[in-house]
XYZ file of C-alpha atoms in Angstrom:
301
model
C 141.718 44.084 76.738
C 143.733 43.686 73.515
C 147.403 44.461 73.515
C 147.306 48.095 72.455
C 151.081 48.086 71.769
C 150.528 46.150 68.541
C 147.712 45.868 66.021
C 148.339 43.087 63.561
C 147.556 43.953 59.962
C 146.835 40.308 58.842
C 146.433 37.528 61.239
C 146.396 33.902 59.897
C 144.984 31.162 62.047
C 146.680 27.914 60.913
C 150.055 27.029 59.519
C 149.098 24.412 56.898
C 149.314 24.957 53.091
C 146.523 27.453 53.146
C 148.041 29.511 55.989
C 151.551 29.366 54.518
C 150.364 30.396 51.107
C 148.241 33.309 52.512
C 151.274 34.536 54.517
C 153.545 34.488 51.418
C 151.059 36.476 49.356
C 150.362 38.912 52.221
C 154.092 39.502 52.693
C 154.742 40.028 49.095
C 152.076 42.680 49.224
C 154.163 44.571 51.781
C 152.655 43.347 55.119
C 154.155 41.333 57.920
C 151.548 38.513 58.532
C 151.286 36.719 61.859
C 150.531 33.074 61.759
C 148.914 31.547 64.838
C 149.783 27.733 64.889
C 149.616 25.603 67.911
C 152.044 22.886 66.637
C 154.266 23.512 63.539
C 154.018 24.689 59.942
C 152.777 21.900 57.642
C 149.357 20.949 58.825
C 147.916 17.586 57.601
C 150.849 17.061 55.338
C 152.596 15.548 58.312
C 149.938 12.763 58.428
C 151.146 11.253 55.194
C 154.462 9.799 54.130
C 154.735 10.897 50.439
C 153.015 13.424 48.163
C 153.069 12.901 44.365
C 150.360 15.281 43.107
C 151.756 18.802 43.926
C 152.554 20.324 40.568
C 156.219 20.623 39.712
C 157.580 18.460 42.510
C 156.814 14.958 41.352
C 157.025 12.535 44.206
C 158.298 14.133 47.459
C 158.402 13.000 51.042
C 155.959 14.673 53.272
C 158.680 15.938 55.662
C 160.584 17.296 52.656
C 157.554 19.201 51.446
C 157.003 20.691 54.893
C 160.693 21.769 54.918
C 160.206 23.300 51.487
C 157.110 25.233 52.647
C 159.019 26.504 55.773
C 161.986 27.515 53.717
C 159.747 29.412 51.199
C 158.001 31.150 54.048
C 161.268 32.316 55.629
C 162.134 34.274 52.451
C 159.482 36.739 53.433
C 158.869 38.928 56.650
C 156.366 37.124 58.928
C 155.947 35.902 62.468
C 154.672 32.691 63.912
C 152.974 32.644 67.328
C 152.979 29.090 68.705
C 149.563 29.219 70.391
C 145.988 28.078 69.848
C 143.211 30.600 69.292
C 140.452 29.596 71.525
C 137.914 32.425 71.045
C 137.324 35.321 68.751
C 135.279 38.625 68.440
C 135.143 39.342 64.767
C 132.582 42.156 64.422
C 134.108 45.702 64.329
C 137.122 47.143 62.594
C 139.548 45.379 64.897
C 139.145 41.637 65.308
C 140.012 40.139 68.710
C 141.776 36.745 68.823
C 142.236 35.120 72.243
C 144.833 32.502 73.232
C 144.955 30.861 76.624
C 146.876 33.766 78.077
C 146.672 36.799 75.764
C 144.373 38.756 73.415
C 145.550 39.993 70.030
C 143.950 42.578 67.791
C 144.012 42.320 64.019
C 142.610 44.410 61.088
C 142.175 41.356 58.875
C 141.907 37.744 59.793
C 142.333 34.655 57.527
C 140.933 31.472 59.026
C 143.033 28.522 57.721
C 142.812 26.101 60.660
C 142.091 23.155 58.462
C 140.090 19.993 59.253
C 140.770 16.699 60.809
C 139.629 13.351 59.303
C 137.216 11.396 61.611
C 138.701 8.207 62.929
C 137.377 4.601 63.026
C 138.787 4.100 66.499
C 139.926 0.564 65.922
C 143.277 -1.070 66.863
C 145.923 -0.619 64.063
C 144.416 2.565 62.637
C 146.933 4.904 64.349
C 149.696 2.464 64.128
C 149.454 2.120 60.305
C 148.673 5.739 59.542
C 150.763 6.589 56.425
C 151.683 2.840 56.131
C 148.379 1.549 54.712
C 145.774 3.661 56.482
C 144.791 6.863 54.587
C 141.905 9.419 54.787
C 142.577 10.617 51.252
C 141.933 8.410 48.138
C 142.893 11.161 45.750
C 146.098 11.746 47.615
C 147.321 8.192 48.212
C 145.385 5.982 45.732
C 148.139 5.868 43.057
C 150.475 4.275 45.585
C 148.166 1.150 45.555
C 147.778 0.849 41.867
C 147.061 -2.766 40.976
C 146.481 -3.808 44.561
C 143.406 -4.732 46.750
C 142.249 -1.988 49.037
C 139.245 -1.208 51.316
C 137.194 1.960 51.670
C 135.182 2.328 54.952
C 132.173 4.579 54.869
C 128.726 5.060 53.727
C 128.465 8.616 52.502
C 129.054 10.407 49.281
C 132.796 10.689 49.889
C 133.146 6.889 50.473
C 131.247 6.239 47.232
C 133.307 8.619 45.191
C 136.628 7.222 46.740
C 135.571 3.663 45.805
C 134.720 4.684 42.299
C 138.041 6.601 41.966
C 140.010 3.662 43.412
C 138.343 1.106 41.093
C 140.149 2.728 38.184
C 143.512 2.182 39.838
C 143.228 -0.876 42.016
C 142.590 -4.529 41.200
C 139.774 -4.790 43.785
C 138.039 -2.341 46.173
C 136.085 -3.586 49.174
C 133.448 -0.891 50.093
C 132.692 -1.551 53.638
C 129.647 0.021 55.495
C 127.950 -0.783 58.748
C 124.462 -0.518 57.333
C 122.914 -2.166 54.332
C 122.001 1.114 52.743
C 124.374 3.901 51.882
C 123.781 7.563 52.763
C 125.322 8.761 49.426
C 123.483 8.686 46.159
C 126.249 7.822 43.877
C 126.236 4.373 42.121
C 129.311 2.160 42.504
C 128.838 -0.002 39.385
C 132.488 -0.960 38.589
C 132.868 -4.811 38.641
C 135.853 -4.618 40.819
C 134.019 -2.967 43.674
C 132.882 -5.493 46.282
C 129.984 -4.052 48.367
C 130.653 -5.390 51.910
C 127.632 -4.609 54.133
C 126.540 -4.601 56.950
C 130.034 -4.852 58.460
C 131.863 -3.029 61.224
C 135.703 -2.731 61.145
C 137.261 -4.395 64.143
C 141.042 -4.221 63.648
C 143.607 -3.250 60.989
C 146.621 -5.604 60.947
C 149.958 -6.137 59.159
C 153.737 -6.132 59.516
C 155.733 -3.243 58.064
C 152.470 -2.071 56.340
C 148.776 -2.971 56.327
C 148.016 -6.568 55.234
C 144.382 -7.071 56.321
C 141.261 -5.658 57.917
C 139.100 -7.663 60.353
C 135.330 -7.108 60.247
C 132.261 -8.015 62.298
C 128.842 -8.532 60.668
C 126.519 -5.904 62.157
C 123.558 -8.361 62.435
C 124.988 -11.858 63.099
C 128.132 -10.914 64.904
C 130.234 -13.208 62.671
C 133.689 -12.063 61.822
C 135.793 -12.089 58.648
C 139.243 -10.997 57.569
C 139.940 -9.397 54.270
C 143.436 -9.201 52.798
C 144.083 -5.541 51.731
C 147.102 -3.308 51.214
C 145.416 -0.087 52.295
C 142.324 0.916 54.302
C 140.863 4.384 53.121
C 138.822 5.817 55.909
C 136.012 7.825 54.527
C 133.714 8.568 57.492
C 133.854 12.406 57.182
C 135.986 15.260 58.427
C 135.650 17.673 61.311
C 136.739 21.296 60.455
C 138.687 22.965 63.228
C 136.122 25.680 63.544
C 134.381 24.893 66.934
C 135.811 28.193 68.340
C 133.985 30.154 65.539
C 130.481 28.768 66.097
C 128.007 31.625 66.488
C 130.507 34.060 64.914
C 130.290 33.072 61.226
C 128.040 31.251 58.850
C 128.940 27.613 58.419
C 127.460 24.339 57.272
C 125.999 21.849 59.702
C 129.257 20.077 59.588
C 131.218 23.216 60.494
C 132.640 24.258 57.133
C 132.834 28.005 56.676
C 130.997 29.623 53.910
C 132.918 31.947 51.606
C 132.607 33.618 48.230
C 135.188 33.162 45.419
C 137.398 35.824 46.985
C 137.485 33.689 50.200
C 135.535 36.343 52.061
C 133.058 35.288 54.762
C 129.954 37.322 55.472
C 131.908 39.296 58.130
C 133.935 42.200 56.604
C 137.660 41.653 56.956
C 137.405 37.996 57.700
C 138.488 35.396 55.218
C 138.652 31.580 55.147
C 140.914 29.207 53.188
C 141.642 25.546 52.815
C 139.880 22.664 54.486
C 138.195 24.879 57.003
C 135.882 26.230 54.385
C 133.167 24.549 52.275
C 135.032 23.215 49.296
C 134.491 20.382 46.876
C 138.107 19.197 46.931
C 140.470 18.968 49.839
C 144.093 18.781 48.501
C 147.315 20.544 49.275
C 147.239 22.417 45.907
C 143.595 23.607 46.473
C 144.392 24.727 50.009
C 147.435 26.667 48.721
C 145.288 28.244 46.012
C 142.727 29.282 48.606
C 145.397 30.792 50.635
C 146.841 32.757 47.779
C 143.323 34.240 47.207
C 142.762 35.032 50.811
C 146.276 36.650 51.295
C 145.912 38.628 48.213
C 142.429 39.983 48.810
C 143.065 40.652 52.490
C 146.161 42.669 51.589
C 144.444 44.624 48.827
C 141.670 45.503 51.089
C 144.105 47.278 53.479
C 145.718 49.462 50.770
């Protein structure tokens, strides 16, 4: 049974940029939002070292940006529950959110649990995260201006990333395990080196990435390429498994919303990387959260 002593007006699942922004806008509308976050406020910002594309801030350290988000949030009434939502019941006027040991009831729910980049699973990938291994070319590409980098992947994202980086970097190796790419974009820039069919074996370096070791998918021969960064573009996995069967989503698990961030279930909103969106950036997640928080609040008045 839900805790009948409290009915949350606006519950927000996820404490990344989308969740923080949603909470600020909901609080400014006169509510006390409750953020459910299993770790800490900040989300995927913590997976990088610097951010230089958030308007008005110039270049800022990731930890500094997380602190700024937290400090801004503290200016408004809110609560943070350090727990993971493992299941939900979203139909009905009251939405039920279950953690491992408790059930919460909410009138409005904003789903901002984000997404995690898929990994290559090779040695060096985790060790050099933020030091030459990145999952976001748009976020980190400018740090490698004039250098040689690699993009690993065969889908549309990898092709777009290679094209984007070709305008910044001296050379871009586009590495894919098959000869044919799944994406339809054409990478015609002269500084893009199509490197197929190769599998990544290891990412190496000292203080930062210096090379990537590859294995030919057909002959088994190995090669090592000198690169300053490896951009991993093998897809993302939205943190929406606990919502399957409850809401409409893409095959990949991205939640479907309208421009007001509303899902097809009344009173349930989605924001940030958890929803289907063409661009996954801190600023776009924050914008989604602003919309979700505003519309969720206005629906309660």
